[in-house]
Short mmCIF file of C-alpha atoms and ligand atoms in Angstrom, two decimals:
data_model
loop_
_atom_site.label_atom_id
_atom_site.label_comp_id
_atom_site.label_asym_id
_atom_site.label_seq_id
_atom_site.Cartn_x
_atom_site.Cartn_y
_atom_site.Cartn_z
CA UNK A 254 0.64 28.63 -18.52
CA UNK A 255 2.88 25.86 -17.24
CA UNK A 256 6.35 25.13 -18.52
CA UNK A 257 7.40 21.52 -17.93
CA UNK A 258 10.86 20.13 -18.71
CA UNK A 259 11.97 16.54 -18.18
CA UNK A 260 15.65 15.74 -17.79
CA UNK A 261 15.81 12.51 -19.82
CA UNK A 262 19.20 11.52 -18.38
CA UNK A 263 17.76 11.51 -14.88
CA UNK A 264 14.43 9.81 -15.68
CA UNK A 265 14.46 6.16 -14.60
CA UNK A 266 11.16 5.39 -16.31
CA UNK A 267 9.38 4.38 -13.11
CA UNK A 268 6.05 5.65 -14.46
CA UNK A 269 4.99 7.43 -11.26
CA UNK A 270 4.36 10.72 -13.09
CA UNK A 271 2.26 8.87 -15.69
CA UNK A 272 0.22 7.00 -13.09
CA UNK A 273 -0.37 10.18 -11.12
CA UNK A 274 -1.16 12.40 -14.09
CA UNK A 275 -1.94 10.34 -17.23
CA UNK A 276 -3.21 13.42 -19.07
CA UNK A 277 0.07 15.24 -18.48
CA UNK A 278 2.76 12.59 -19.07
CA UNK A 279 3.43 9.40 -20.99
CA UNK A 280 6.35 7.02 -21.41
CA UNK A 281 8.03 6.86 -24.83
CA UNK A 282 9.49 3.75 -26.47
CA UNK A 283 12.74 4.23 -24.58
CA UNK A 284 10.76 4.11 -21.33
CA UNK A 285 11.47 7.79 -20.66
CA UNK A 286 8.78 10.19 -19.53
CA UNK A 287 7.65 12.85 -22.00
CA UNK A 288 5.21 15.72 -21.56
CA UNK A 289 1.81 15.14 -23.13
CA UNK A 290 -0.01 18.23 -21.89
CA UNK A 291 1.83 20.73 -19.66
CA UNK A 292 -1.47 22.29 -18.59
CA UNK A 293 -3.20 19.09 -17.47
CA UNK A 294 -4.52 19.27 -13.90
CA UNK A 295 -2.05 17.72 -11.46
CA UNK A 296 1.07 18.12 -13.65
CA UNK A 297 2.93 19.91 -10.88
CA UNK A 298 1.96 17.43 -8.13
CA UNK A 299 3.09 14.55 -10.38
CA UNK A 300 6.43 16.33 -10.96
CA UNK A 301 6.88 16.61 -7.20
CA UNK A 302 6.28 12.85 -6.89
CA UNK A 303 9.17 11.99 -9.25
CA UNK A 304 11.63 10.06 -7.03
CA UNK A 305 14.69 11.40 -8.89
CA UNK A 306 13.48 15.00 -9.38
CA UNK A 307 13.71 14.66 -13.16
CA UNK A 308 10.84 17.06 -13.86
CA UNK A 309 11.18 20.83 -13.61
CA UNK A 310 8.05 22.99 -13.65
CA UNK A 311 7.50 26.71 -13.87
CA UNK A 312 4.14 28.30 -13.16
CA UNK A 313 1.08 26.89 -11.45
CA UNK A 314 -0.94 23.94 -12.77
CA UNK A 315 -4.63 23.34 -12.17
CA UNK A 316 -4.89 21.35 -8.93
CA UNK A 317 -6.37 17.87 -9.26
CA UNK A 318 -10.08 17.97 -8.55
CA UNK A 319 -10.76 16.06 -5.32
CA UNK A 320 -13.29 13.29 -5.62
CA UNK A 321 -15.68 13.76 -2.73
CA UNK A 322 -17.54 10.83 -1.22
CA UNK A 323 -20.73 12.18 -2.80
CA UNK A 324 -19.08 12.40 -6.25
CA UNK A 325 -17.72 8.89 -5.92
CA UNK A 326 -21.18 7.65 -4.86
CA UNK A 327 -22.79 9.38 -7.81
CA UNK A 328 -20.36 7.72 -10.21
CA UNK A 329 -20.84 4.35 -8.53
CA UNK A 330 -23.91 4.19 -6.24
CA UNK A 331 -22.89 0.86 -4.62
CA UNK A 332 -20.04 2.71 -2.84
CA UNK A 333 -22.58 4.41 -0.60
CA UNK A 334 -23.87 1.06 0.65
CA UNK A 335 -20.62 0.68 2.59
CA UNK A 336 -20.13 2.19 6.03
CA UNK A 337 -18.07 1.39 9.12
CA UNK A 338 -14.54 0.14 9.79
CA UNK A 339 -13.75 -3.55 10.35
CA UNK A 340 -10.61 -5.20 11.63
CA UNK A 341 -9.68 -8.86 11.30
CA UNK A 342 -9.03 -9.95 14.91
CA UNK A 343 -6.34 -12.53 14.35
CA UNK A 344 -5.95 -15.24 16.95
CA UNK A 345 -3.81 -18.32 17.02
CA UNK A 346 -4.50 -21.19 19.41
CA UNK A 347 -7.07 -19.03 21.20
CA UNK A 348 -4.60 -16.20 21.82
CA UNK A 349 -5.25 -12.79 20.33
CA UNK A 350 -2.26 -11.54 18.32
CA UNK A 351 -0.86 -8.23 19.48
CA UNK A 352 -1.31 -6.77 16.00
CA UNK A 353 -5.09 -7.21 16.43
CA UNK A 354 -4.98 -4.76 19.34
CA UNK A 355 -2.88 -2.38 17.24
CA UNK A 356 -5.49 -2.56 14.47
CA UNK A 357 -8.21 -1.85 17.02
CA UNK A 358 -6.32 1.25 18.16
CA UNK A 359 -5.93 2.63 14.62
CA UNK A 360 -9.36 1.39 13.52
CA UNK A 361 -10.94 3.25 16.44
CA UNK A 362 -9.29 6.49 15.31
CA UNK A 363 -10.42 6.03 11.70
CA UNK A 364 -13.98 5.13 12.76
CA UNK A 365 -14.16 8.21 14.99
CA UNK A 366 -12.87 10.42 12.16
CA UNK A 367 -15.63 9.07 9.92
CA UNK A 368 -18.28 9.00 12.68
CA UNK A 369 -19.00 5.29 12.08
CA UNK A 370 -18.81 2.09 14.19
CA UNK A 371 -15.74 -0.12 14.56
CA UNK A 372 -16.37 -3.82 13.93
CA UNK A 373 -14.08 -6.76 14.66
CA UNK A 374 -14.27 -10.10 12.87
CA UNK A 375 -13.28 -12.93 15.23
CA UNK A 376 -12.95 -16.30 13.52
CA UNK A 377 -12.05 -19.60 15.23
CA UNK A 378 -13.48 -22.32 17.42
CA UNK A 379 -14.34 -21.74 21.09
CA UNK A 380 -12.75 -18.28 21.03
CA UNK A 381 -15.73 -16.31 22.35
CA UNK A 382 -13.70 -15.52 25.48
CA UNK A 383 -11.54 -13.12 23.42
CA UNK A 384 -14.45 -10.81 22.63
CA UNK A 385 -14.16 -8.90 25.94
CA UNK A 386 -10.54 -7.94 25.21
CA UNK A 387 -11.51 -6.86 21.69
CA UNK A 388 -14.27 -4.59 23.02
CA UNK A 389 -11.92 -3.22 25.69
CA UNK A 390 -9.46 -2.54 22.86
CA UNK A 391 -11.94 -0.30 21.02
CA UNK A 392 -14.52 -2.35 19.04
CA UNK A 393 -18.23 -1.48 19.10
CA UNK A 394 -19.33 -4.82 17.73
CA UNK A 395 -17.58 -8.19 17.54
CA UNK A 396 -18.78 -10.59 14.85
CA UNK A 397 -17.99 -14.08 16.11
CA UNK A 398 -17.78 -16.81 13.48
CA UNK A 399 -17.34 -20.10 15.33
CA UNK A 400 -16.82 -23.37 13.51
CA UNK A 401 -14.59 -26.42 14.14
CA UNK A 402 -13.25 -25.92 10.59
CA UNK A 403 -11.94 -22.50 11.66
CA UNK A 404 -10.02 -23.83 14.67
CA UNK A 405 -6.74 -23.75 12.74
CA UNK A 406 -6.19 -21.20 10.02
CA UNK A 407 -6.90 -22.41 6.52
CA UNK A 408 -7.12 -20.03 3.60
CA UNK A 409 -10.27 -21.25 1.87
CA UNK A 410 -12.55 -21.45 4.95
CA UNK A 411 -11.32 -18.17 6.43
CA UNK A 412 -11.68 -16.39 3.07
CA UNK A 413 -15.22 -17.70 2.60
CA UNK A 414 -16.25 -16.70 6.14
CA UNK A 415 -14.73 -13.21 5.82
CA UNK A 416 -16.28 -12.60 2.38
CA UNK A 417 -19.72 -13.60 3.68
CA UNK A 418 -19.34 -11.26 6.64
CA UNK A 419 -18.08 -8.34 4.55
CA UNK A 420 -20.91 -8.80 2.03
CA UNK A 421 -23.38 -8.79 4.94
CA UNK A 422 -22.06 -5.83 6.98
CA UNK A 423 -20.53 -3.86 4.09
CA UNK A 424 -17.78 -1.98 5.96
CA UNK A 425 -16.08 0.77 3.92
CA UNK A 426 -12.66 -0.13 5.37
CA UNK A 427 -11.22 -3.53 6.38
CA UNK A 428 -7.82 -3.85 8.07
CA UNK A 429 -5.66 -6.96 8.55
CA UNK A 430 -2.29 -7.43 10.27
CA UNK A 431 0.55 -7.93 7.79
CA UNK A 432 1.31 -11.28 9.44
CA UNK A 433 1.74 -14.60 7.61
CA UNK A 434 -2.02 -15.14 7.96
CA UNK A 435 -3.05 -11.60 7.03
CA UNK A 436 -0.77 -11.58 3.98
CA UNK A 437 -2.27 -14.86 2.82
CA UNK A 438 -5.90 -14.05 3.58
CA UNK A 439 -6.35 -10.42 2.52
CA UNK A 440 -5.41 -10.86 -1.20
CA UNK A 441 -7.86 -13.78 -1.55
CA UNK A 442 -10.63 -11.64 -0.13
CA UNK A 443 -9.68 -8.67 -2.33
CA UNK A 444 -9.86 -10.87 -5.43
CA UNK A 445 -13.21 -12.40 -4.47
CA UNK A 446 -14.72 -9.01 -3.64
CA UNK A 447 -13.13 -7.38 -6.67
CA UNK A 448 -11.61 -4.57 -4.63
CA UNK A 449 -8.16 -3.12 -3.96
CA UNK A 450 -5.64 -4.00 -1.27
CA UNK A 451 -2.65 -2.00 -0.10
CA UNK A 452 -0.10 -4.29 1.54
CA UNK A 453 2.21 -3.53 4.43
CA UNK A 454 0.91 -0.07 5.36
CA UNK A 455 2.81 1.96 7.91
CA UNK A 456 0.34 4.84 8.16
CA UNK A 457 -3.43 5.16 7.71
CA UNK A 458 -5.59 8.26 7.82
CA UNK A 459 -8.80 9.71 6.45
CA UNK A 460 -8.59 12.46 3.85
CA UNK A 461 -10.69 15.29 5.23
CA UNK A 462 -12.21 16.35 1.92
CA UNK A 463 -13.03 13.01 0.31
CA UNK A 464 -13.41 10.86 3.47
CA UNK A 465 -11.35 8.22 1.71
CA UNK A 466 -8.68 6.08 3.32
CA UNK A 467 -5.12 7.24 2.72
CA UNK A 468 -2.90 4.19 2.85
CA UNK A 469 0.80 4.92 3.13
CA UNK A 470 3.52 2.35 2.59
CA UNK A 471 7.17 2.26 1.54
CA UNK A 472 7.73 1.81 -2.19
CA UNK A 473 10.66 1.40 -4.58
CA UNK A 474 12.81 -0.42 -2.05
CA UNK A 475 11.85 2.01 0.68
CA UNK A 476 13.19 5.07 -1.15
CA UNK A 477 9.81 6.78 -1.24
CA UNK A 478 6.64 6.59 0.81
CA UNK A 479 3.61 6.06 -1.46
CA UNK A 480 0.11 7.09 -0.38
CA UNK A 481 -2.52 4.97 -2.09
CA UNK A 482 -6.28 5.43 -2.38
CA UNK A 483 -8.99 3.09 -3.59
CA UNK A 484 -11.62 5.49 -5.00
CA UNK A 485 -13.77 3.16 -7.11
CA UNK A 486 -14.28 -0.02 -5.12
CA UNK A 487 -15.31 -1.04 -1.63
CA UNK A 488 -14.22 -2.00 0.89
CA UNK A 489 -10.89 -0.18 1.02
CA UNK A 490 -8.53 -2.81 2.40
CA UNK A 491 -5.05 -2.69 3.92
CA UNK A 492 -2.65 -5.01 5.65
CA UNK A 493 -0.78 -3.17 8.40
CA UNK A 494 2.75 -3.83 9.58
CA UNK A 495 2.86 -5.19 13.15
CA UNK A 496 4.53 -2.95 15.70
CA UNK A 497 3.70 0.35 13.98
CA UNK A 498 0.25 1.41 15.17
CA UNK A 499 -0.22 2.62 18.72
CA UNK A 500 -2.13 0.42 21.18
CA UNK A 501 -5.08 1.96 22.98
CA UNK A 502 -5.10 1.64 26.73
CA UNK A 503 -7.61 -1.24 27.26
CA UNK A 504 -10.81 0.02 28.84
CA UNK A 505 -12.73 -2.81 30.54
CA UNK A 506 -15.72 -0.50 31.08
CA UNK A 507 -16.28 -0.05 27.31
CA UNK A 508 -19.59 -1.42 26.13
CA UNK A 509 -19.88 -3.46 22.97
CA UNK A 510 -21.98 -6.11 21.33
CA UNK A 511 -21.05 -9.70 20.45
CA UNK A 512 -22.98 -11.05 17.47
CA UNK A 513 -22.73 -14.66 16.33
CA UNK A 514 -22.53 -14.80 12.56
CA UNK A 515 -23.37 -18.08 10.85
CA UNK A 516 -21.39 -19.30 7.86
CA UNK A 517 -22.11 -22.72 6.38
CA UNK A 518 -18.78 -24.48 6.11
CA UNK A 519 -18.24 -28.08 5.12
CA UNK A 520 -15.33 -30.35 4.28
CA UNK A 521 -15.85 -29.37 0.64
CA UNK A 522 -14.65 -25.85 1.56
CA UNK A 523 -11.32 -27.17 2.80
CA UNK A 524 -8.82 -27.01 -0.04
CA UNK A 525 -5.75 -27.89 2.05
CA UNK A 526 -5.74 -29.91 5.23
CA UNK A 527 -3.25 -29.28 8.04
CA UNK A 528 -2.06 -32.62 9.33
CA UNK A 529 0.30 -31.42 12.01
CA UNK A 530 1.81 -28.16 13.22
CA UNK A 531 5.43 -28.52 14.29
CA UNK A 532 6.68 -25.49 16.14
CA UNK A 533 10.22 -24.47 15.27
CA UNK A 534 12.48 -24.90 18.25
CA UNK A 535 14.96 -22.23 17.18
CA UNK A 536 15.04 -19.29 19.55
CA UNK A 537 14.21 -16.31 17.37
CA UNK A 538 14.62 -12.73 18.52
CA UNK A 539 11.39 -11.31 19.88
CA UNK A 540 12.03 -7.72 18.90
CA UNK A 541 8.36 -6.71 18.53
CA UNK A 542 7.61 -7.26 22.23
CA UNK A 543 10.99 -6.09 23.60
CA UNK A 544 11.03 -3.18 26.06
CA UNK A 545 14.69 -2.42 25.35
CA UNK A 546 16.68 -3.11 22.18
CA UNK A 547 20.40 -2.64 21.66
CA UNK A 548 21.16 -2.61 17.92
CA UNK A 549 24.39 -2.71 15.99
CA UNK A 550 25.21 -1.57 12.47
CA UNK A 551 28.14 -1.16 10.10
CA UNK A 552 30.21 0.47 12.84
CA UNK A 553 30.28 -2.81 14.82
CA UNK A 554 32.66 -4.09 12.13
CA UNK A 555 32.33 -7.88 12.49
CA UNK A 556 30.38 -10.77 13.98
CA UNK A 557 32.89 -10.68 16.82
CA UNK A 558 32.11 -7.00 17.33
CA UNK A 559 28.55 -7.95 18.20
CA UNK A 560 29.84 -9.43 21.48
CA UNK A 561 29.95 -5.93 22.92
CA UNK A 562 26.39 -5.22 21.75
CA UNK A 563 25.28 -8.47 23.37
CA UNK A 564 27.15 -7.54 26.59
CA UNK A 565 25.25 -4.24 26.85
CA UNK A 566 21.97 -6.01 26.03
CA UNK A 567 22.63 -8.55 28.80
CA UNK A 568 23.19 -5.80 31.36
CA UNK A 569 19.93 -4.11 30.34
CA UNK A 570 18.00 -7.38 29.91
CA UNK A 571 17.41 -6.26 26.34
CA UNK A 572 17.04 -7.89 22.93
CA UNK A 573 19.77 -7.50 20.31
CA UNK A 574 18.89 -5.89 16.98
CA UNK A 575 20.85 -5.19 13.84
CA UNK A 576 20.78 -2.98 10.76
CA UNK A 577 20.38 -4.36 7.25
CA UNK A 578 24.12 -4.01 6.66
CA UNK A 579 24.94 -6.06 9.76
CA UNK A 580 22.55 -8.80 8.62
CA UNK A 581 23.73 -8.79 5.01
CA UNK A 582 27.34 -9.08 6.13
CA UNK A 583 26.35 -12.14 8.17
CA UNK A 584 27.30 -10.62 11.53
CA UNK A 585 23.84 -11.36 12.96
CA UNK A 586 20.87 -13.42 11.79
CA UNK A 587 17.94 -12.02 9.80
CA UNK A 588 15.42 -12.36 12.66
CA UNK A 589 17.33 -9.55 14.45
CA UNK A 590 16.96 -7.08 11.57
CA UNK A 591 15.26 -3.77 12.37
CA UNK A 592 13.94 -1.53 9.60
CA UNK A 593 11.70 -1.47 6.59
CA UNK A 594 12.96 -4.80 5.27
CA UNK A 595 13.16 -6.26 8.78
CA UNK A 596 10.98 -5.69 11.81
CA UNK A 597 9.28 -2.49 12.94
CA UNK A 598 9.84 -1.99 16.64
CA UNK A 599 8.57 0.34 19.31
CA UNK A 600 10.52 -0.42 22.54
CA UNK A 601 10.70 1.98 25.48
CA UNK A 602 14.44 2.33 24.85
CA UNK A 603 16.34 1.80 21.58
CA UNK A 604 20.12 2.06 21.61
CA UNK A 605 21.59 2.35 18.10
CA UNK A 606 25.31 1.56 18.06
CA UNK A 607 27.35 2.29 14.95
CA UNK A 608 24.20 2.68 12.85
CA UNK A 609 24.23 5.51 10.32
CA UNK A 610 20.41 5.73 10.31
CA UNK A 611 19.24 5.28 6.72
CA UNK A 612 15.61 6.17 6.06
CA UNK A 613 14.83 2.44 5.90
CA UNK A 614 16.29 1.83 9.36
CA UNK A 615 14.68 4.91 10.89
CA UNK A 616 11.26 3.91 9.54
CA UNK A 617 11.47 0.72 11.60
CA UNK A 618 12.51 2.24 14.94
CA UNK A 619 11.72 5.95 15.08
CA UNK A 620 8.55 5.37 17.12
CA UNK A 621 10.60 4.02 20.05
CA UNK A 622 10.04 5.75 23.39
CA UNK A 623 13.62 6.97 23.85
CA UNK A 624 16.37 6.65 21.25
CA UNK A 625 20.05 6.72 22.20
CA UNK A 626 22.49 6.87 19.30
CA UNK A 627 26.22 6.11 19.54
CA UNK A 628 28.21 6.97 16.43
CA UNK A 629 31.64 8.30 15.53
CA UNK A 630 30.22 10.50 12.78
CA UNK A 631 28.49 13.60 14.21
CA UNK A 632 26.60 14.08 10.92
CA UNK A 633 25.09 10.54 10.95
CA UNK A 634 21.37 10.59 10.11
CA UNK A 635 20.55 8.54 13.21
CA UNK A 636 21.10 11.68 15.32
CA UNK A 637 18.10 13.33 13.62
CA UNK A 638 15.76 10.94 15.49
CA UNK A 639 17.84 10.45 18.65
CA UNK A 640 16.77 11.79 22.03
CA UNK A 641 20.33 11.34 23.29
CA UNK A 642 23.31 11.36 20.95
CA UNK A 643 26.77 10.18 21.94
CA UNK A 644 29.49 11.03 19.43
CA UNK A 645 32.27 8.52 19.90
CA UNK A 646 33.62 5.08 19.12
CA UNK A 647 31.13 2.48 20.31
CA UNK A 648 34.05 0.30 21.47
CA UNK A 649 34.99 3.08 23.92
CA UNK A 650 31.48 4.24 24.81
CA UNK A 651 29.79 0.88 25.46
CA UNK A 652 32.33 -0.51 27.99
CA UNK A 653 32.15 2.81 29.85
CA UNK A 654 28.36 2.64 29.77
CA UNK A 655 28.35 -0.95 31.08
CA UNK A 656 30.67 0.07 33.89
CA UNK A 657 28.43 2.99 34.85
CA UNK A 658 25.30 0.82 34.72
CA UNK A 659 26.88 -1.83 36.91
CA UNK A 660 28.09 0.82 39.34
CA UNK A 661 24.48 2.01 39.54
CA UNK A 662 23.41 -1.55 40.41
CA UNK A 663 21.92 -2.34 36.98
CA UNK A 664 22.77 -5.79 35.65
CA UNK A 665 25.50 -6.26 38.28
FE1 F3S B 248 9.56 8.27 -13.08
FE2 F3S B 248 8.38 10.17 -14.46
FE3 F3S B 248 10.39 10.74 -12.90
S1 F3S B 248 8.80 8.16 -15.17
S2 F3S B 248 11.64 8.96 -12.99
S3 F3S B 248 8.44 9.97 -12.26
S4 F3S B 248 10.02 11.59 -14.86
#
């Protein structure tokens, strides 16, 4: 027997418990959770998912019955028609975007876990030359859709071409980069194929028991990480944040197939026409590709304080980053922001100066090769992910560091 108590004062009415266990909980008129059936399977797991710990349970509930691939197929036979993993190999102007290689790396792992092939969809005009890099990056088969109407990205033609290809190959998983193009394209495809889409994933894996895709992404302003499944429809689709997934070492000896896939496109398919592309001249921070990043947070204190961060970055030939607080206070521009609401980065060296290390900030930089944290507060959260921690005032530590680096012949 389970005993379930909900602290109404704590409940924020987010509905997570209800979504996770609709037989166990419901929301009342005041938008507060109430217990429907304390013995429903999954009551305890749903209580654990409450972001404010408003639900107390005593005893053990029936675990939720896993839906195996076979059970899902039995309930909906069309699910079993789908097999394989596909990535959208995004290119612009004939250059493969780095996120496409990241998707290949993660897609390869997922395909190997499932024992299925990894496909890449390459759309554009005269881009066949990119296929070798895509195969070296991990793909077994590259579907090339070449058409002058695909030379520049346009939503309607790309969506039509991708839908045709997905309906032909029937992959069980399709991954896109969470770039401007991926965020525009993937929802159109999801709607046309009547399937789900999890946006902005930071982690992907295969559940051992069900063989379904576990799609993890930040939710509720980054306060919790939600893992989402798409049990009833195929393909399972995700957009993936650039800079998060690990690149595979390219292997030029890998063998793969290039298959030309025909899609009939005409001017009638073009809903919007691009007349001209004007590239913004503004120099924006290129944090995603940086090898070294020096970042400042609340402890920097002012826009003027960022001069010292910039000075250290100059010595190390590094990019300058900032925490959300630093950006919101106007000390540094938004394109420098690192974290869940900014950019996810993976440099070889990340130096966090005066950054407390909120979960949102850590989620965007904790995959860096080496993390050095400088902070006055020895209990700052940033030290939990730091390889080297320096407890001290950044305005004392950084000048000393610059001096030492210059004495060692670095940036002198
Ligand atoms: Fe949300 Fe249910 Fe907790 S509604 S706040 S998960 S009790």
